[in-house]
Short mmCIF file of C-alpha atoms in Angstrom, two decimals:
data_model
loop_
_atom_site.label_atom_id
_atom_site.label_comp_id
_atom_site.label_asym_id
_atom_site.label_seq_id
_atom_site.Cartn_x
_atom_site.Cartn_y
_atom_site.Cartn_z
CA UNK A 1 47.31 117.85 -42.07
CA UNK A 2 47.67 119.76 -38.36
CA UNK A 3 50.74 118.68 -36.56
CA UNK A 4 49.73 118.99 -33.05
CA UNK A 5 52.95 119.12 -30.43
CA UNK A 6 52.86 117.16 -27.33
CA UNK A 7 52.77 119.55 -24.53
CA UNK A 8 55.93 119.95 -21.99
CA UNK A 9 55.14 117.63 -19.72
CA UNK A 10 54.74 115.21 -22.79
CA UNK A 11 58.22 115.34 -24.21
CA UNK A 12 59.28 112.76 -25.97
CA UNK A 13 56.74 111.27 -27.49
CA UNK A 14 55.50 111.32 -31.42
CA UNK A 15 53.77 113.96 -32.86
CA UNK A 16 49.92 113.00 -33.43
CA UNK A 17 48.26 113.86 -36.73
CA UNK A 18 44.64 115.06 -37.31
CA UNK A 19 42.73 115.35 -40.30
CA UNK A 20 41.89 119.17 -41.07
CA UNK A 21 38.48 118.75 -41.24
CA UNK A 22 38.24 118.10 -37.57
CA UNK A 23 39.40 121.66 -36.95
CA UNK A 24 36.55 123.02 -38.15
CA UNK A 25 33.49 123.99 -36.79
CA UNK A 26 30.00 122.24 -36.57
CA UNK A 27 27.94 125.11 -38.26
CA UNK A 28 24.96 122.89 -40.42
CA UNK A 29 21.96 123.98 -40.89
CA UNK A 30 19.42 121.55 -42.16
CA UNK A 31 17.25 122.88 -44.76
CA UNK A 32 13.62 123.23 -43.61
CA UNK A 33 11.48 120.81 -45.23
CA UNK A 34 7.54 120.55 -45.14
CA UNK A 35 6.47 117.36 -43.14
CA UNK A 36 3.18 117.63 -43.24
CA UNK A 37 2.21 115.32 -45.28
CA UNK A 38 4.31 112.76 -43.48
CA UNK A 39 2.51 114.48 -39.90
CA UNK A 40 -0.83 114.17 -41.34
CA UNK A 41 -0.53 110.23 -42.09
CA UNK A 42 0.73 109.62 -38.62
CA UNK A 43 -2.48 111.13 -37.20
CA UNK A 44 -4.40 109.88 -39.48
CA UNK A 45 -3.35 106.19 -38.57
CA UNK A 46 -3.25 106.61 -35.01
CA UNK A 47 -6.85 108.08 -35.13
CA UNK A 48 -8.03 104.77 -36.66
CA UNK A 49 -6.32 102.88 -34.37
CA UNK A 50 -7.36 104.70 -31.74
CA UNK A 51 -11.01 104.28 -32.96
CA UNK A 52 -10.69 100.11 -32.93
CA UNK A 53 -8.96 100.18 -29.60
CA UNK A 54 -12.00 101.91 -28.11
CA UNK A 55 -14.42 99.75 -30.07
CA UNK A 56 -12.82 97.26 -28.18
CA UNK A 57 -13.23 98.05 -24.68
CA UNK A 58 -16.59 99.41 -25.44
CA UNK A 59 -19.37 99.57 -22.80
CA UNK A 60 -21.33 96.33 -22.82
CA UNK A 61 -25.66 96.52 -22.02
CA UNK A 62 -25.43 94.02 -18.96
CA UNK A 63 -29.38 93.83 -20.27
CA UNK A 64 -29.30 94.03 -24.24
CA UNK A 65 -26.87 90.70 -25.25
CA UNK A 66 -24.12 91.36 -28.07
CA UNK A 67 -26.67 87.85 -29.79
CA UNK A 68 -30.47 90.38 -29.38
CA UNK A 69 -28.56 93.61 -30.98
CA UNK A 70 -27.33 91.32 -34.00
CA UNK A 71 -30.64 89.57 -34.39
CA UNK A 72 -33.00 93.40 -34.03
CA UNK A 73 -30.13 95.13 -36.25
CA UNK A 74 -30.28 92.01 -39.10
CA UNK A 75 -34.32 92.50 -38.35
CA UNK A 76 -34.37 96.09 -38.67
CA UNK A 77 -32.33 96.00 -41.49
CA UNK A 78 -35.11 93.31 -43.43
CA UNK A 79 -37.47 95.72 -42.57
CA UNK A 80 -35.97 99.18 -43.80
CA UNK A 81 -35.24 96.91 -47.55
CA UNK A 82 -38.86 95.57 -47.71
CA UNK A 83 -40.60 99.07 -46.71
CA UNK A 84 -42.38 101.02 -49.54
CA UNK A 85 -44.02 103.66 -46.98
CA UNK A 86 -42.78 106.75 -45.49
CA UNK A 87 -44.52 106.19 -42.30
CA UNK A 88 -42.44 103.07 -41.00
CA UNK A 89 -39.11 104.58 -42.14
CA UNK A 90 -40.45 107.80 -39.98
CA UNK A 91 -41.17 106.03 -36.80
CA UNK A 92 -37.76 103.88 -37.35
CA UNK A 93 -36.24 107.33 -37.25
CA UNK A 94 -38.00 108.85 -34.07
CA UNK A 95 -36.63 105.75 -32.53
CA UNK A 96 -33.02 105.85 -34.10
CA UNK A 97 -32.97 109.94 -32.62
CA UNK A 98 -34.37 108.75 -29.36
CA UNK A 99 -31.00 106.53 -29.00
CA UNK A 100 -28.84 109.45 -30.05
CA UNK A 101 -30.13 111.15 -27.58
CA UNK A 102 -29.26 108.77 -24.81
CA UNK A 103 -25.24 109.10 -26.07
CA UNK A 104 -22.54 111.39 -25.77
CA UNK A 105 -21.40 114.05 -28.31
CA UNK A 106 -18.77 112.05 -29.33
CA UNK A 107 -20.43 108.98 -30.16
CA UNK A 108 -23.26 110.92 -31.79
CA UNK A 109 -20.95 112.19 -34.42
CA UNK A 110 -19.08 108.75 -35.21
CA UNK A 111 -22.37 106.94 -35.93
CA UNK A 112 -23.98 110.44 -38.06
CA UNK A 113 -20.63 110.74 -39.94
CA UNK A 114 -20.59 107.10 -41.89
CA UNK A 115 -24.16 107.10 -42.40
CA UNK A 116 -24.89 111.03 -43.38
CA UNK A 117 -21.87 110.38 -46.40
CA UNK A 118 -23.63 106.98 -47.02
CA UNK A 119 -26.67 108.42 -47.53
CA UNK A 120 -25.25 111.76 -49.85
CA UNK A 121 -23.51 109.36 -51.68
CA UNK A 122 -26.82 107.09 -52.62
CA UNK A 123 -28.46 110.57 -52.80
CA UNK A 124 -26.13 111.72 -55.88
CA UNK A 125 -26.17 108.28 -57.59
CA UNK A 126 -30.19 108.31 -57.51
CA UNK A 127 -30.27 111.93 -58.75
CA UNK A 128 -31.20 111.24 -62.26
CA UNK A 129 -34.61 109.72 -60.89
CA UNK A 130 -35.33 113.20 -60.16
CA UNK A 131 -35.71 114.60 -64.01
CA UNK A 132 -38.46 111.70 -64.36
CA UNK A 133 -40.47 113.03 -62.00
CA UNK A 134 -40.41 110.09 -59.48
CA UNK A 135 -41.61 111.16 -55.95
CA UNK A 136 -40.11 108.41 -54.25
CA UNK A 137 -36.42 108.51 -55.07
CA UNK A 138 -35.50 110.13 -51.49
CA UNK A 139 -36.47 106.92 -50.21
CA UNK A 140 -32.96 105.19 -51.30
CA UNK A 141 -31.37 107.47 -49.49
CA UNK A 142 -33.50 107.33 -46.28
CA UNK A 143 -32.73 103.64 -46.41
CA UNK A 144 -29.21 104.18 -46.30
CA UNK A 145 -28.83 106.86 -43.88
CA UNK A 146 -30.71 104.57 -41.07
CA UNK A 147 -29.42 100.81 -42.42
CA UNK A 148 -25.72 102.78 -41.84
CA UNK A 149 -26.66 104.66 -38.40
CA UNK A 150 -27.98 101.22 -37.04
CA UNK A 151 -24.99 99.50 -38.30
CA UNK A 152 -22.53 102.10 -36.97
CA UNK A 153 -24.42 102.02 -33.93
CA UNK A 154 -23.69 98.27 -33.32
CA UNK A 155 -20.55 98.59 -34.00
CA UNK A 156 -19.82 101.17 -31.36
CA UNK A 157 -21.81 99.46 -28.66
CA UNK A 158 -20.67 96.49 -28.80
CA UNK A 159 -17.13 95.02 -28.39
CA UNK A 160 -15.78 93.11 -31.32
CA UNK A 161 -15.07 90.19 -29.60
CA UNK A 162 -18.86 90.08 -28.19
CA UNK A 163 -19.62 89.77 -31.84
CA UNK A 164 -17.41 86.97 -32.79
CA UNK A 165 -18.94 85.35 -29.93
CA UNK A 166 -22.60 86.21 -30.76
CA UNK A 167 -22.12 84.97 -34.59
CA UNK A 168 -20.97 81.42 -32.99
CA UNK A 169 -23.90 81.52 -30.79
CA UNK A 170 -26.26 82.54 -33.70
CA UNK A 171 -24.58 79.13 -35.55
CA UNK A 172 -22.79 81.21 -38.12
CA UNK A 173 -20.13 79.38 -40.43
CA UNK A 174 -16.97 79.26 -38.43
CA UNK A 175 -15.23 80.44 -41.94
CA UNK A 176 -17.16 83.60 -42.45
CA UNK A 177 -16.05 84.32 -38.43
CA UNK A 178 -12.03 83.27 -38.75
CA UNK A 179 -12.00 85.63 -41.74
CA UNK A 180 -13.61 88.55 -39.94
CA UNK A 181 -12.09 87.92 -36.64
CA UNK A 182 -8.41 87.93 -38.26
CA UNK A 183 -9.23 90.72 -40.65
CA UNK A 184 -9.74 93.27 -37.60
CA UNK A 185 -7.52 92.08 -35.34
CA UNK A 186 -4.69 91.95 -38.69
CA UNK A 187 -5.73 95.47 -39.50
CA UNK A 188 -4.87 96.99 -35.99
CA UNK A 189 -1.59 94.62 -35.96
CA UNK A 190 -0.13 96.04 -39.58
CA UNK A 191 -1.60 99.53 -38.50
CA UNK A 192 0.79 99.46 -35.43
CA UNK A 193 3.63 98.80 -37.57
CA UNK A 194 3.04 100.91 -39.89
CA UNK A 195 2.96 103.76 -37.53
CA UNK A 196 6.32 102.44 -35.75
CA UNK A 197 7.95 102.51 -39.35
CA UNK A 198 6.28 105.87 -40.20
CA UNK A 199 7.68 107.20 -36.62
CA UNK A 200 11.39 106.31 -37.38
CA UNK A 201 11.29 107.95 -40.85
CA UNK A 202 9.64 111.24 -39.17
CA UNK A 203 12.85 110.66 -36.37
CA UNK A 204 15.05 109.91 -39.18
CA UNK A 205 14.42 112.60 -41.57
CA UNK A 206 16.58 115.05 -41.28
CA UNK A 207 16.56 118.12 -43.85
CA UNK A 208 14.85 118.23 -46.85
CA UNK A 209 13.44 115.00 -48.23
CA UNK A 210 12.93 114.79 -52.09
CA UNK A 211 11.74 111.62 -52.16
CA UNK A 212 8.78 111.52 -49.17
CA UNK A 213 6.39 108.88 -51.93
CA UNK A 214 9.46 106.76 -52.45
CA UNK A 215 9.81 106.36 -48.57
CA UNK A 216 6.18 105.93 -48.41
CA UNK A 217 6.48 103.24 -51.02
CA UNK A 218 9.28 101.69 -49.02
CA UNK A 219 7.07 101.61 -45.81
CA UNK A 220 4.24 99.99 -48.10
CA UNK A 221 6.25 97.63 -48.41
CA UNK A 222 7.77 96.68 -45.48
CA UNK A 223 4.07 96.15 -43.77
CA UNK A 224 3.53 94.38 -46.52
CA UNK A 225 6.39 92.00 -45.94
CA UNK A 226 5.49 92.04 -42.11
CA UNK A 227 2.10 90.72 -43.23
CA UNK A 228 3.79 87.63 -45.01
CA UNK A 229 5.33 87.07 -41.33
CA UNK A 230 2.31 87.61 -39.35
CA UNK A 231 0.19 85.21 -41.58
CA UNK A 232 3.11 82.40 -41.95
CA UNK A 233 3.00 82.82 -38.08
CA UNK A 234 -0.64 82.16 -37.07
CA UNK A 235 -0.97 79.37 -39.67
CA UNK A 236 1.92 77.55 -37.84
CA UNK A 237 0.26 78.53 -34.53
CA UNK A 238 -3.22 76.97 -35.73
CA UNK A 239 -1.51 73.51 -36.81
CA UNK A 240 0.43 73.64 -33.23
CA UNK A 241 -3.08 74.16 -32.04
CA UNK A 242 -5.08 71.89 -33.64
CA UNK A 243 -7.43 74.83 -34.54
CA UNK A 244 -10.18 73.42 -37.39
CA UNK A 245 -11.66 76.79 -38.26
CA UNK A 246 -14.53 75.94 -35.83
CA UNK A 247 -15.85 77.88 -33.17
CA UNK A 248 -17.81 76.44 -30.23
CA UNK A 249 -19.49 78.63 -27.98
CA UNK A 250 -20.31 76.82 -24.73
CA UNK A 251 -23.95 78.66 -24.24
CA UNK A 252 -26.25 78.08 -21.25
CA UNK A 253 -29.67 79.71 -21.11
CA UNK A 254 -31.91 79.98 -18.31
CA UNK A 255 -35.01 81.57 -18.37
CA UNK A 256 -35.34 85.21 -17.21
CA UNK A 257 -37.09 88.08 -17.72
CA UNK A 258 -35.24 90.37 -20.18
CA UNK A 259 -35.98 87.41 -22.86
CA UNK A 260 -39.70 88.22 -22.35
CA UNK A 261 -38.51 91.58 -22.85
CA UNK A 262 -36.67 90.84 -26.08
CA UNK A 263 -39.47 89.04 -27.76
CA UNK A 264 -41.94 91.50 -26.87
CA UNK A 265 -39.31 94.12 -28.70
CA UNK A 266 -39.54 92.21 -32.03
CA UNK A 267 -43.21 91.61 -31.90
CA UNK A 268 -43.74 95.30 -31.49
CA UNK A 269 -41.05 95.68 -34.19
CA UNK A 270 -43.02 93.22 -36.68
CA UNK A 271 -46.44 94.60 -35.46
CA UNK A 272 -45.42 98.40 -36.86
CA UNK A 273 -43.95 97.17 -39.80
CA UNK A 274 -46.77 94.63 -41.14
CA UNK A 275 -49.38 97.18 -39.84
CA UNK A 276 -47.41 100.55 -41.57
CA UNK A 277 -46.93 98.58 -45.03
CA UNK A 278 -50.97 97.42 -45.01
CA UNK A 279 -50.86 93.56 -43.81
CA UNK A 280 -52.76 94.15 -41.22
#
């Protein structure tokens, strides 16, 4: 121990003791540790989050409803699944690149992304097809690449909760809605807390950690604890509301002209396709 003296104009009083240690000088040096893999799942979740926050403020066609774009993409879809000739897919894709070109850089990348991996992905399960000599086994993955892009683009055009309302509208079980409505909105809820809890471990680490999986792990399970919470909580808030899984969409249509417009859309639609595939 260091026996410290009280100074002069102290006399008198006791001697104060000090532990050694506190003499000596604050000279650590954490060890550097790589945190890149704990950098790179930060991003990585913010950049999804990021990606449904914009999704939901999306920019809304005052003239195209959230209900039409469901109703053409479902349509379009039926279409692309019945077709058997390479001139319908064609014109569906002169269209599909006509509405690319109408977007920004951005966008254009987030809807050919999804559906250009959708499509090599089809494209290498189909390969076999190839060594029998079958012509049309590119059509698979033609299928997918413009079912995906007109998926994709529906989801980035429209906001989410546009859709919910559209799938009431379009007299959709009220089950299949509650389960996709609190699916997204639960995803972006547990994805903020994960990133919160991976934050304070990247503030909280401090040298070298061993044991970044175990803290991982740990994190895992936290959210999933948090999810337990979160669910226990909205069921309690449905029974305080009354809430019967049913949606009801108050809906008032008057007749105007972009309806004309919308039917004239999916006769054209229907007119290619029976006329392309021989019906006609």
């Amino acid at each position: 121990m260091i026996q410290i003296k009280p100074s002069d104009d102290h006399s008198g009083k006791l001697l104060t003791n000090m532990p050694a240690w506190l003499g000596n000088n604050d000279d650590y040096q954490p060890v550097n540790d790589n945190e890149n893999f704990l950098s790179k799942t930060i991003l990585s979740v913010i950049t999804k989050l990021t990606a449904l926050r914009e999704n939901s403020t999306a920019h809304t066609d005052v003239f195209f409803t959230a209900s039409f774009k469901i109703f053409l993409t479902i349509l379009l879809i039926l279409f692309i699944s019945l077709s058997h000739q390479l001139l319908f897919l064609s014109i569906v894709l002169s269209g599909f690149l006509i509405y690319l070109c109408s977007l920004t850089g951005c966008t254009i990348l987030r809807i050919l992304k999804p559906a250009a991996f959708a499509a090599l992905f089809s494209l290498l399960i189909i390969l076999p097809a190839a060594l029998f000599e079958r012509s049309s086994f590119f059509l698979l993955p033609f299928k997918v690449f413009l079912t995906t892009g007109a998926v994709t683009a529906l989801a980035l055009s429209t906001p989410f909760y546009s859709i919910t309302k559209a799938l009431g509208g379009l007299h959709i079980p009220g089950l299949f809605i509650m389960i996709l409505d609190l699916t997204v909105k639960y995803i972006v809820l547990l994805g903020h807390t994960a990133q919160e809890l991976l934050t304070a471990l990247h503030l909280r680490s401090v040298g070298k950690n061993r044991q970044k999986y175990q803290s991982l792990g740990n994190i895992l399970g936290m959210t999933f604890i948090k999810s337990q919470e979160y669910a226990s909580a909205t069921h309690d808030a449905m029974l305080c509301r009354c809430f019967t899984g049913e949606y009801h969409i108050s809906q008032q249509h008057h007749m105007e002209i972009r309806y004309i417009v919308y039917v004239m859309i999916i006769i054209i639609l229907s007119s290619i396709y029976f006329f392309t595939e021989g019906y006609l």
